Amino acid sequence: LIGRLMFELPEEMGLIAVAVRQTQGKGRGGNVWLSPVGCALSTLHISIPLHSNLGQRIPFIQHLVSLAVVEAVRSIPGYEDIELRVKWPNDIYYSDLMKLGGVLVNSTLVETTFHILIGFGFNVNNSNPTICINDLIAKFNKEEGTELKPLSADCLIARTVTVLERLIEVFQEKGPNGVLPQYYKYWIHSGKQVRLHGEEGPLAWIVGIDDYGYLQVHEEGKGVESVHPDGNSFDMLRNLIVPK
């Protein structure tokens, strides 16, 4: 529905679809996601001019959305130390231990404008099958003696979209360097090792992401290279390849 509507509305009009639950949510590579009540689930339409900082670096959008989800919680006074983080390229994590949500971006170029549908979903209120944001808040309260209130899915969707709007403005004005310090503050990869070209491939250290959103790694004796995932692995960091 939203895919058809997005071409019919005036450019200045925002468009978002919010689902209470999903029975046929789409993941990477045709994966299907089942999302019960208690998750924040939405698809947002945005337009990005091709000849703009972000229009030239469309893969960055998934990073901005992941960051916006984390910031939606951690920018609330008192909630700054809730252990919500980003995992490259498109996951939201509890510390580096457990996935809480993800982002999927589809883009269509019409003349000189990208029409982008951003699907994001994250677990706000379901303790099973993994963990949820309100569990993290309860855990923090218990450990720190605080009385932070649980958050609602509606509140966090609204905050995510508001934060994303600001991140896009900053990116359009300053490029990647305008948002990367914030992104690195919350990502789980600093100093971590990965293997290139497969399970038995050479070891490399993650150093950051490049101007186009690809992961940068340092392989001993070879300097810094940009890499991207090979195929549709559940763990996107298990098989990284160096583009020719």
XYZ file of N, CA, C and O in Angstrom, residues 53-181:
516
model
N 24.388 15.205 -0.718
C 25.345 14.376 0.012
C 24.815 12.966 0.245
O 25.516 11.976 0.017
N 23.570 12.865 0.700
C 23.004 11.552 0.983
C 22.584 10.834 -0.297
O 22.697 9.604 -0.396
N 22.128 11.590 -1.274
C 21.758 10.999 -2.563
C 22.924 10.300 -3.248
O 22.746 9.343 -3.995
N 24.131 10.768 -2.991
C 25.335 10.152 -3.542
C 25.856 9.010 -2.668
O 26.820 8.331 -3.041
N 25.226 8.811 -1.510
C 25.697 7.786 -0.561
C 24.494 7.070 0.071
O 24.382 6.950 1.288
N 23.610 6.579 -0.779
C 22.348 5.986 -0.322
C 22.546 4.856 0.709
O 21.747 4.725 1.639
N 23.608 4.001 0.600
C 23.760 2.939 1.617
C 23.848 3.475 3.042
O 23.600 2.735 4.000
N 24.199 4.737 3.198
C 24.329 5.323 4.536
C 22.985 5.418 5.266
O 22.944 5.526 6.495
N 21.887 5.384 4.509
C 20.580 5.584 5.151
C 20.318 4.532 6.222
O 19.830 4.835 7.315
N 20.668 3.256 5.933
C 20.414 2.217 6.936
C 21.191 2.488 8.228
O 20.697 2.221 9.332
N 22.390 3.083 8.098
C 23.171 3.407 9.296
C 22.520 4.551 10.073
O 22.494 4.545 11.304
N 22.003 5.530 9.343
C 21.334 6.659 10.008
C 20.084 6.191 10.748
O 19.796 6.669 11.855
N 19.357 5.246 10.157
C 18.132 4.758 10.810
C 18.483 3.951 12.061
O 17.864 4.122 13.119
N 19.478 3.069 11.960
C 19.904 2.293 13.141
C 20.324 3.232 14.265
O 19.962 3.038 15.433
N 21.083 4.261 13.896
C 21.518 5.251 14.887
C 20.318 5.988 15.479
O 20.264 6.238 16.693
N 19.336 6.315 14.637
C 18.147 7.045 15.114
C 17.370 6.218 16.131
O 16.859 6.762 17.116
N 17.278 4.907 15.924
C 16.568 4.038 16.881
C 17.272 4.082 18.238
O 16.634 4.246 19.285
N 18.599 3.938 18.216
C 19.367 3.955 19.472
C 19.250 5.315 20.156
O 19.012 5.411 21.363
N 19.393 6.373 19.365
C 19.281 7.728 19.905
C 17.877 8.018 20.449
O 17.728 8.778 21.403
N 16.859 7.405 19.837
C 15.485 7.623 20.299
C 15.350 7.268 21.772
O 14.613 7.920 22.516
N 16.085 6.233 22.203
C 16.072 5.851 23.620
C 17.121 6.631 24.399
O 16.826 7.268 25.422
N 18.350 6.648 23.901
C 19.476 7.134 24.708
C 19.587 8.657 24.763
O 20.414 9.199 25.490
N 18.731 9.357 24.005
C 18.707 10.822 24.109
C 17.660 11.302 25.113
O 17.525 12.500 25.346
N 16.914 10.366 25.715
C 15.952 10.751 26.756
C 16.725 10.956 28.062
O 17.530 10.091 28.439
N 16.541 12.087 28.747
C 17.249 12.315 30.016
C 17.037 11.142 30.981
O 15.907 10.711 31.215
N 18.143 10.614 31.486
C 18.098 9.479 32.404
C 18.324 8.139 31.720
O 18.709 7.162 32.354
N 18.092 8.086 30.405
C 18.196 6.821 29.673
C 19.509 6.711 28.881
O 19.686 5.799 28.081
N 20.430 7.634 29.114
C 21.647 7.712 28.290
C 22.506 6.451 28.360
O 23.239 6.136 27.424
N 22.438 5.717 29.491
C 23.322 4.561 29.670
C 22.630 3.227 29.446
O 23.188 2.170 29.779
N 21.425 3.237 28.896
C 20.782 1.975 28.517
C 21.616 1.355 27.392
O 21.912 2.018 26.404
N 21.976 0.071 27.534
C 22.966 -0.542 26.627
C 22.381 -0.949 25.279
O 22.398 -2.117 24.890
N 21.856 0.019 24.566
C 21.332 -0.192 23.230
C 22.389 0.290 22.244
O 22.910 1.403 22.389
N 22.705 -0.540 21.232
C 23.812 -0.203 20.324
C 23.474 -0.557 18.876
O 22.463 -1.197 18.606
N 24.343 -0.113 17.955
C 24.162 -0.438 16.540
C 25.208 -1.461 16.102
O 26.345 -1.438 16.545
N 24.740 -2.370 15.240
C 25.649 -3.325 14.609
C 25.591 -3.096 13.102
O 24.504 -3.101 12.522
N 26.744 -2.888 12.492
C 26.810 -2.689 11.039
C 26.340 -3.960 10.334
O 26.656 -5.049 10.768
N 25.569 -3.888 9.242
C 25.132 -2.653 8.611
C 23.751 -2.163 9.049
O 23.427 -1.013 8.812
N 22.939 -3.034 9.687
C 21.535 -2.613 9.837
C 20.826 -3.242 11.039
O 19.630 -3.475 10.993
N 21.555 -3.516 12.106
C 20.929 -4.151 13.275
C 21.002 -3.266 14.514
O 21.930 -2.468 14.668
N 20.028 -3.471 15.406
C 20.025 -2.818 16.721
C 20.254 -3.917 17.751
O 19.597 -4.971 17.700
N 21.195 -3.690 18.653
C 21.648 -4.731 19.576
C 21.559 -4.311 21.035
O 21.626 -3.109 21.348
N 21.421 -5.299 21.918
C 21.696 -5.123 23.353
C 23.172 -5.403 23.545
O 23.618 -6.532 23.321
N 23.935 -4.366 23.916
C 25.398 -4.461 24.010
C 25.889 -5.118 22.716
O 25.462 -4.746 21.635
N 26.799 -6.117 22.816
C 27.166 -6.860 21.603
C 26.666 -8.295 21.711
O 27.215 -9.211 21.105
N 25.593 -8.468 22.490
C 25.159 -9.806 22.872
C 23.944 -10.320 22.109
O 23.841 -11.498 21.812
N 22.987 -9.450 21.815
C 21.690 -9.936 21.366
C 20.998 -8.932 20.464
O 20.978 -7.744 20.771
N 20.413 -9.433 19.382
C 19.713 -8.568 18.436
C 18.330 -8.186 18.966
O 17.587 -9.030 19.446
N 18.019 -6.898 18.849
C 16.715 -6.372 19.276
C 15.875 -5.886 18.105
O 14.680 -5.653 18.247
N 16.497 -5.663 16.965
C 15.738 -5.119 15.832
C 16.612 -4.935 14.621
O 17.817 -5.224 14.642
N 15.994 -4.464 13.548
C 16.736 -4.271 12.312
C 16.077 -3.260 11.394
O 14.973 -2.772 11.660
N 16.782 -2.985 10.304
C 16.374 -1.954 9.346
C 16.487 -2.536 7.945
O 17.439 -3.253 7.641
N 15.519 -2.246 7.094
C 15.591 -2.654 5.691
C 15.214 -1.454 4.830
O 14.167 -0.842 5.043
N 16.065 -1.116 3.869
C 15.862 0.074 3.038
C 15.692 -0.330 1.576
O 16.497 -1.098 1.047
N 14.634 0.164 0.942
C 14.435 -0.026 -0.499
C 14.363 1.337 -1.172
O 13.654 2.225 -0.688
N 15.102 1.497 -2.269
C 15.102 2.801 -2.932
C 14.727 2.668 -4.403
O 15.075 1.682 -5.063
N 14.016 3.674 -4.897
C 13.620 3.754 -6.302
C 14.018 5.132 -6.813
O 13.625 6.146 -6.216
N 14.792 5.177 -7.882
C 15.204 6.461 -8.458
C 14.219 6.877 -9.541
O 14.028 6.156 -10.522
N 13.551 8.012 -9.343
C 12.636 8.572 -10.343
C 13.195 9.916 -10.766
O 13.245 10.859 -9.970
N 13.665 9.989 -12.014
C 14.336 11.180 -12.537
C 15.517 11.536 -11.620
O 16.496 10.810 -11.598
N 15.427 12.620 -10.845
C 16.580 12.988 -10.007
C 16.241 12.910 -8.520
O 16.855 13.587 -7.702
N 15.255 12.069 -8.175
C 14.859 11.932 -6.769
C 14.810 10.458 -6.375
O 14.218 9.638 -7.088
N 15.450 10.123 -5.274
C 15.298 8.789 -4.700
C 14.042 8.761 -3.828
O 13.903 9.575 -2.909
N 13.151 7.822 -4.112
C 12.030 7.535 -3.220
C 12.444 6.340 -2.375
O 12.691 5.256 -2.909
N 12.518 6.542 -1.080
C 13.088 5.525 -0.209
C 12.054 5.059 0.806
O 11.411 5.878 1.478
N 11.879 3.743 0.889
C 11.027 3.140 1.907
C 11.925 2.503 2.960
O 12.718 1.612 2.650
N 11.800 2.996 4.168
C 12.615 2.522 5.280
C 11.736 1.694 6.206
O 10.807 2.214 6.831
N 11.994 0.401 6.245
C 11.291 -0.448 7.196
C 12.160 -0.637 8.429
O 13.337 -0.982 8.306
N 11.615 -0.377 9.602
C 12.384 -0.673 10.817
C 11.476 -1.304 11.857
O 10.294 -0.993 11.958
N 12.049 -2.236 12.593
C 11.303 -2.908 13.649
C 12.235 -3.226 14.797
O 13.383 -3.625 14.578
N 11.762 -3.012 16.020
C 12.581 -3.370 17.176
C 11.682 -3.747 18.349
O 10.548 -3.278 18.470
N 12.206 -4.612 19.182
C 11.424 -5.213 20.264
C 11.396 -4.286 21.478
O 12.418 -4.061 22.117
N 10.230 -3.762 21.774
C 10.088 -2.824 22.891
C 9.632 -3.531 24.157
O 10.113 -3.246 25.250
N 8.722 -4.515 24.006
C 8.024 -4.981 25.207
C 7.841 -6.499 25.302
O 7.019 -6.960 26.088
N 8.592 -7.292 24.516
C 8.478 -8.752 24.590
C 9.750 -9.348 25.176
O 10.806 -9.273 24.562
N 9.637 -9.981 26.337
C 10.819 -10.595 26.950
C 11.268 -11.836 26.184
O 12.419 -12.258 26.304
N 10.368 -12.445 25.424
C 10.721 -13.627 24.632
C 10.557 -13.309 23.148
O 9.740 -12.483 22.792
N 11.299 -13.953 22.246
C 12.247 -15.024 22.533
C 13.656 -14.548 22.913
O 14.499 -15.357 23.235
N 13.907 -13.257 22.870
C 15.266 -12.802 23.225
C 15.219 -11.834 24.398
O 15.208 -12.238 25.541
N 15.185 -10.569 24.095
C 15.173 -9.523 25.123
C 14.566 -8.281 24.485
O 14.506 -8.185 23.259
N 14.097 -7.345 25.288
C 13.460 -6.153 24.726
C 13.981 -4.900 25.437
O 14.659 -4.984 26.465
N 13.652 -3.747 24.871
C 14.134 -2.476 25.418
C 13.663 -2.281 26.852
O 14.433 -1.856 27.722
N 12.407 -2.616 27.140
C 11.915 -2.429 28.509
C 12.582 -3.379 29.506
O 12.696 -3.058 30.690
N 13.049 -4.547 29.047
C 13.877 -5.415 29.901
C 15.196 -4.719 30.259
O 15.673 -4.810 31.394
N 15.782 -4.053 29.269
C 17.052 -3.348 29.516
C 16.845 -2.226 30.532
O 17.700 -1.982 31.390
N 15.713 -1.543 30.423
C 15.401 -0.453 31.359
C 15.202 -1.020 32.767
O 15.718 -0.479 33.753
N 14.466 -2.140 32.872
C 14.232 -2.772 34.181
C 15.554 -3.246 34.789
O 15.792 -3.088 36.002
N 16.422 -3.809 33.951
C 17.743 -4.276 34.407
C 18.566 -3.100 34.932
O 19.202 -3.169 35.994
N 18.521 -1.983 34.200
C 19.253 -0.780 34.596
C 18.724 -0.250 35.934
O 19.491 0.112 36.834
N 17.408 -0.203 36.075
C 16.791 0.257 37.331
C 17.260 -0.584 38.511
O 17.579 -0.062 39.587
N 17.295 -1.897 38.309
C 17.682 -2.816 39.379
C 19.143 -2.606 39.776
O 19.498 -2.592 40.957
N 20.000 -2.425 38.770
C 21.442 -2.291 39.032
C 21.800 -0.921 39.579
O 22.710 -0.791 40.398
N 21.092 0.119 39.132
C 21.470 1.491 39.479
C 20.567 2.123 40.529
O 20.810 3.255 40.966
N 19.496 1.434 40.908
C 18.576 1.988 41.902
C 17.735 3.140 41.369
O 17.240 3.971 42.131
N 17.567 3.196 40.047
C 16.770 4.265 39.421
C 15.321 3.807 39.255
O 14.995 2.636 39.488
N 14.472 4.712 38.824
C 13.062 4.372 38.596
C 12.609 4.849 37.219
O 11.583 5.521 37.070
N 13.405 4.505 36.202
C 13.041 4.895 34.839
C 11.791 4.139 34.410
O 11.653 2.946 34.661
N 10.894 4.840 33.734
C 9.638 4.218 33.306
C 9.849 3.417 32.017
O 10.701 3.763 31.193
N 9.051 2.347 31.833
C 9.104 1.648 30.540
C 8.642 2.573 29.420
O 7.926 3.543 29.661
N 9.069 2.272 28.207
C 8.739 3.098 27.044
C 7.721 2.366 26.165
O 7.642 1.143 26.178
N 6.987 3.133 25.383
C 5.989 2.526 24.492
C 6.512 2.513 23.057
O 7.344 3.328 22.661
N 5.988 1.570 22.266
C 6.373 1.476 20.859
C 6.024 2.761 20.107
O 6.822 3.266 19.309
N 4.841 3.316 20.355
C 4.420 4.540 19.663
C 5.381 5.691 19.927
O 5.780 6.423 19.006
N 5.742 5.852 21.190
C 6.669 6.914 21.575
C 8.003 6.744 20.846
O 8.566 7.711 20.319
N 8.498 5.511 20.773
C 9.829 5.290 20.189
C 9.812 5.403 18.668
O 10.804 5.827 18.070
N 8.700 5.042 18.030
C 8.599 5.272 16.580
C 8.643 6.777 16.302
O 9.385 7.242 15.426
N 7.869 7.540 17.076
C 7.834 9.000 16.880
C 9.210 9.611 17.110
O 9.688 10.449 16.329
N 9.871 9.199 18.187
C 11.204 9.742 18.483
C 12.221 9.347 17.414
O 13.073 10.139 17.025
N 12.128 8.096 16.916
C 13.056 7.630 15.878
C 12.943 8.490 14.627
O 13.948 8.917 14.048
N 11.709 8.760 14.202
C 11.506 9.559 12.988
C 12.016 10.986 13.192
O 12.645 11.578 12.298
N 11.788 11.535 14.376
C 12.258 12.896 14.674
C 13.788 12.963 14.663
O 14.379 13.880 14.073
N 14.424 11.979 15.300
C 15.894 11.943 15.325
C 16.444 11.728 13.915
O 17.410 12.370 13.498
N 15.809 10.847 13.143
C 16.261 10.576 11.778
C 16.222 11.836 10.926
O 17.148 12.106 10.150
N 15.153 12.618 11.068
C 15.029 13.866 10.308
C 16.227 14.786 10.596
O 16.821 15.359 9.680
N 16.592 14.870 11.862
C 17.735 15.713 12.245
C 19.053 15.145 11.693
O 19.893 15.888 11.177
N 19.228 13.821 11.767
C 20.455 13.191 11.259
C 20.596 13.404 9.749
O 21.696 13.654 9.251
N 19.473 13.315 9.021
C 19.522 13.538 7.569
C 19.912 14.974 7.269
O 20.740 15.240 6.379
N 19.355 15.921 8.014
C 19.722 17.332 7.818
C 21.218 17.549 8.037
O 21.886 18.237 7.250
N 21.749 16.961 9.116
C 23.179 17.113 9.412
C 24.017 16.463 8.313
O 25.011 17.031 7.849
N 23.605 15.273 7.856
C 24.350 14.577 6.803
C 24.341 15.387 5.513
O 25.379 15.512 4.837
N 23.199 15.955 5.157
C 23.113 16.736 3.925
C 24.003 17.971 3.993
O 24.560 18.405 2.983
N 24.155 18.505 5.186
C 24.971 19.714 5.349
C 26.463 19.397 5.443
O 27.297 20.044 4.818
N 26.816 18.342 6.196
C 28.230 18.098 6.525
C 28.795 16.788 5.977
O 29.991 16.516 6.128
N 27.935 15.946 5.384
C 28.405 14.661 4.888
C 28.629 13.666 6.017
O 28.220 13.895 7.164
N 29.290 12.524 5.699
C 29.471 11.460 6.692
C 30.095 11.927 8.000
O 29.706 11.467 9.080
N 31.056 12.840 7.920
C 31.756 13.269 9.139
C 30.836 13.991 10.133
O 31.173 14.105 11.312
N 29.673 14.453 9.655
C 28.734 15.107 10.556
C 28.043 14.137 11.508
O 27.598 14.530 12.581
N 27.964 12.849 11.097
C 27.230 11.867 11.920
C 28.095 10.722 12.434
O 27.712 10.031 13.382
N 29.267 10.499 11.826
C 30.064 9.326 12.203
C 30.521 9.320 13.668
O 30.504 8.259 14.303
N 30.927 10.459 14.251
C 31.311 10.405 15.673
C 30.189 9.868 16.561
O 30.426 9.064 17.473
